[in-house]
Amino acid sequence: MNVSTNSAPAAKGYEPAAKSQSAAHTAEGSNSVKAEKPDTEYKLEISEAAQEKKDAESGNEIKVGNGFKDFDMDAFQGAIRSQLMESINNAKNSLMEAGVEFAKYNEDSILYDLSGLKDGDSIQAADVPEYWNAENTSQRIVDFAMSFRSLAPELSDEEYIDQIRKAVELGYKLAKRDVGDLPGPSAKLFNDTYNLTMKKFDELVELAQKNAAADT
């Protein structure tokens, strides 16, 4: 993960992990089965109608609020939710009939509370194909988020990451609302994916701060 060290948009210096390295291994203790990458490619359809609506509401004919130009935030958050749903449902369906304890949906937190389950915090994340594990799913989400860096050229790298992180967090909330209660291992997979996503954003912020300091 690289944020550009020069004045060009960070997207030019950001190389998605899928292109720069082989898929990461699953977390320690997991015996995930490898699977071929699906043919699906995640793309964001930029809505001109959404742009026009925002322009009409704000009187701004140049850019969308928060420093983003020609960017449909609703479509972005929907795409994040779609990626998470595929990963979580892949695990949920395999455990639904197995009598596994379910973590209850709670709208007050992005994460699932596992403390009330029999195995509590020692629960292992669901064993899913490697493509859908927490490491690889979180990396795809961050890569996807950073691919829109050029749509906010007036923002600093740190400002962009802050804004896009908020959109990703909302995507997680929407995904959690959609899936509702989850088997303990699936809930752990959701939590691990979220935590790794935020960790990767933290690392990008640290890199952006170092680059900004080096440029001064």
CSV table of N, CA and C in Angstrom, one decimal, residues 43-54 57 63-82 144-146 148-149 151-152 154-155 159-172 174 201:
chain,number,residue,atom,x,y,z
A,43,LYS,N,-17.1,-2.7,-9.8
A,43,LYS,CA,-17.0,-1.4,-10.5
A,43,LYS,C,-18.0,-0.5,-9.9
A,44,LEU,N,-17.7,0.8,-9.8
A,44,LEU,CA,-18.6,1.8,-9.3
A,44,LEU,C,-19.2,2.6,-10.5
A,45,GLU,N,-20.5,2.6,-10.6
A,45,GLU,CA,-21.2,3.4,-11.6
A,45,GLU,C,-21.4,4.8,-11.1
A,46,ILE,N,-20.7,5.7,-11.7
A,46,ILE,CA,-20.9,7.1,-11.2
A,46,ILE,C,-22.2,7.7,-11.8
A,47,SER,N,-23.0,8.1,-10.9
A,47,SER,CA,-24.4,8.5,-11.3
A,47,SER,C,-24.4,10.0,-11.6
A,48,GLU,N,-24.7,10.4,-12.9
A,48,GLU,CA,-24.8,11.8,-13.2
A,48,GLU,C,-26.0,12.4,-12.6
A,49,ALA,N,-27.1,11.6,-12.4
A,49,ALA,CA,-28.3,12.1,-11.8
A,49,ALA,C,-28.0,12.5,-10.3
A,50,ALA,N,-27.2,11.6,-9.6
A,50,ALA,CA,-26.8,11.9,-8.2
A,50,ALA,C,-26.0,13.2,-8.2
A,51,GLN,N,-25.1,13.4,-9.1
A,51,GLN,CA,-24.3,14.6,-9.2
A,51,GLN,C,-25.2,15.8,-9.4
A,52,GLU,N,-26.1,15.7,-10.3
A,52,GLU,CA,-27.0,16.9,-10.6
A,52,GLU,C,-27.8,17.2,-9.4
A,53,LYS,N,-28.3,16.2,-8.7
A,53,LYS,CA,-29.1,16.4,-7.5
A,53,LYS,C,-28.3,17.1,-6.4
A,54,LYS,N,-27.1,16.7,-6.2
A,54,LYS,CA,-26.3,17.4,-5.2
A,54,LYS,C,-26.0,18.8,-5.6
A,57,GLU,N,-29.0,20.9,-4.9
A,57,GLU,CA,-29.2,21.1,-3.4
A,57,GLU,C,-28.2,22.1,-2.8
A,63,LYS,N,-18.2,20.8,-7.8
A,63,LYS,CA,-17.9,19.6,-7.1
A,63,LYS,C,-18.9,19.2,-6.1
A,64,VAL,N,-18.9,17.9,-5.7
A,64,VAL,CA,-19.7,17.4,-4.6
A,64,VAL,C,-19.1,17.8,-3.3
A,65,GLY,N,-19.9,17.9,-2.3
A,65,GLY,CA,-19.4,18.3,-1.0
A,65,GLY,C,-18.3,17.3,-0.5
A,66,ASN,N,-17.6,17.7,0.5
A,66,ASN,CA,-16.5,16.9,1.1
A,66,ASN,C,-15.3,16.7,0.2
A,67,GLY,N,-15.2,17.6,-0.8
A,67,GLY,CA,-14.0,17.5,-1.7
A,67,GLY,C,-14.1,16.5,-2.8
A,68,PHE,N,-15.2,15.8,-3.0
A,68,PHE,CA,-15.2,14.8,-4.1
A,68,PHE,C,-15.9,15.4,-5.3
A,69,LYS,N,-15.4,15.1,-6.4
A,69,LYS,CA,-15.9,15.5,-7.7
A,69,LYS,C,-16.5,14.3,-8.5
A,70,ASP,N,-17.7,14.5,-9.0
A,70,ASP,CA,-18.3,13.4,-9.8
A,70,ASP,C,-18.3,12.1,-9.0
A,71,PHE,N,-18.7,12.1,-7.8
A,71,PHE,CA,-18.6,10.9,-7.0
A,71,PHE,C,-20.0,10.5,-6.4
A,72,ASP,N,-20.5,9.4,-6.6
A,72,ASP,CA,-21.8,8.9,-6.1
A,72,ASP,C,-21.5,8.1,-4.8
A,73,MET,N,-21.6,8.8,-3.6
A,73,MET,CA,-21.3,8.1,-2.4
A,73,MET,C,-22.2,6.9,-2.1
A,74,ASP,N,-23.5,7.1,-2.4
A,74,ASP,CA,-24.4,6.0,-2.2
A,74,ASP,C,-24.0,4.7,-3.0
A,75,ALA,N,-23.6,4.9,-4.2
A,75,ALA,CA,-23.2,3.8,-5.0
A,75,ALA,C,-21.9,3.1,-4.4
A,76,PHE,N,-21.0,4.0,-3.9
A,76,PHE,CA,-19.8,3.5,-3.4
A,76,PHE,C,-20.1,2.6,-2.1
A,77,GLN,N,-20.9,3.1,-1.2
A,77,GLN,CA,-21.3,2.4,0.0
A,77,GLN,C,-22.0,1.1,-0.4
A,78,GLY,N,-22.8,1.2,-1.4
A,78,GLY,CA,-23.5,-0.1,-1.8
A,78,GLY,C,-22.6,-1.1,-2.3
A,79,ALA,N,-21.5,-0.7,-3.0
A,79,ALA,CA,-20.5,-1.6,-3.5
A,79,ALA,C,-19.8,-2.3,-2.4
A,80,ILE,N,-19.4,-1.5,-1.4
A,80,ILE,CA,-18.7,-2.0,-0.2
A,80,ILE,C,-19.6,-3.1,0.5
A,81,ARG,N,-20.9,-2.7,0.6
A,81,ARG,CA,-21.8,-3.6,1.3
A,81,ARG,C,-21.9,-4.9,0.4
A,82,SER,N,-21.9,-4.8,-0.9
A,82,SER,CA,-22.1,-6.0,-1.7
A,82,SER,C,-20.9,-7.0,-1.5
A,144,PHE,N,-10.2,-0.9,-3.4
A,144,PHE,CA,-11.4,-0.3,-4.0
A,144,PHE,C,-11.6,1.1,-3.6
A,145,ALA,N,-11.5,1.4,-2.3
A,145,ALA,CA,-11.6,2.7,-1.7
A,145,ALA,C,-10.6,3.7,-2.3
A,146,MET,N,-9.3,3.2,-2.3
A,146,MET,CA,-8.2,4.1,-2.8
A,146,MET,C,-8.2,4.3,-4.3
A,148,PHE,N,-10.4,5.6,-6.0
A,148,PHE,CA,-11.2,6.8,-6.3
A,148,PHE,C,-10.4,8.1,-5.8
A,149,ARG,N,-9.1,7.9,-5.5
A,149,ARG,CA,-8.4,9.0,-5.0
A,149,ARG,C,-8.4,10.2,-5.9
A,151,LEU,N,-10.6,11.4,-7.6
A,151,LEU,CA,-11.8,12.2,-7.7
A,151,LEU,C,-11.9,13.3,-6.6
A,152,ALA,N,-10.8,13.4,-5.8
A,152,ALA,CA,-10.7,14.4,-4.7
A,152,ALA,C,-9.4,15.0,-4.7
A,154,GLU,N,-8.4,18.0,-4.6
A,154,GLU,CA,-8.1,19.2,-3.7
A,154,GLU,C,-8.0,18.7,-2.2
A,155,LEU,N,-8.2,17.4,-1.9
A,155,LEU,CA,-7.9,16.9,-0.6
A,155,LEU,C,-6.5,16.4,-0.4
A,159,GLU,N,-6.7,13.7,4.4
A,159,GLU,CA,-8.1,14.1,4.4
A,159,GLU,C,-8.9,13.1,3.5
A,160,TYR,N,-8.4,12.7,2.4
A,160,TYR,CA,-9.1,11.7,1.6
A,160,TYR,C,-9.3,10.4,2.3
A,161,ILE,N,-8.3,9.9,3.0
A,161,ILE,CA,-8.5,8.7,3.7
A,161,ILE,C,-9.5,8.8,4.8
A,162,ASP,N,-9.5,9.9,5.5
A,162,ASP,CA,-10.5,10.2,6.5
A,162,ASP,C,-11.9,10.1,6.0
A,163,GLN,N,-12.1,10.8,4.9
A,163,GLN,CA,-13.4,10.8,4.3
A,163,GLN,C,-13.9,9.4,3.8
A,164,ILE,N,-13.0,8.7,3.1
A,164,ILE,CA,-13.3,7.4,2.5
A,164,ILE,C,-13.5,6.4,3.6
A,165,ARG,N,-12.7,6.5,4.7
A,165,ARG,CA,-12.9,5.6,5.8
A,165,ARG,C,-14.3,5.6,6.3
A,166,LYS,N,-14.8,6.9,6.5
A,166,LYS,CA,-16.2,7.0,7.0
A,166,LYS,C,-17.2,6.3,6.1
A,167,ALA,N,-17.0,6.4,4.8
A,167,ALA,CA,-17.9,5.8,3.8
A,167,ALA,C,-17.8,4.3,4.0
A,168,VAL,N,-16.6,3.7,4.2
A,168,VAL,CA,-16.4,2.3,4.3
A,168,VAL,C,-17.1,1.8,5.6
A,169,GLU,N,-16.9,2.6,6.7
A,169,GLU,CA,-17.6,2.3,8.0
A,169,GLU,C,-19.1,2.2,7.8
A,170,LEU,N,-19.7,3.1,7.1
A,170,LEU,CA,-21.1,3.0,6.8
A,170,LEU,C,-21.5,1.8,6.0
A,171,GLY,N,-20.6,1.4,5.1
A,171,GLY,CA,-20.8,0.2,4.3
A,171,GLY,C,-20.9,-1.0,5.2
A,172,TYR,N,-20.0,-1.1,6.2
A,172,TYR,CA,-20.0,-2.2,7.1
A,172,TYR,C,-21.3,-2.2,7.9
A,174,LEU,N,-24.2,-1.0,7.1
A,174,LEU,CA,-25.3,-1.5,6.2
A,174,LEU,C,-25.2,-3.0,6.0
A,201,PHE,N,-6.2,1.2,6.8
A,201,PHE,CA,-6.4,2.6,6.7
A,201,PHE,C,-5.5,3.4,7.6
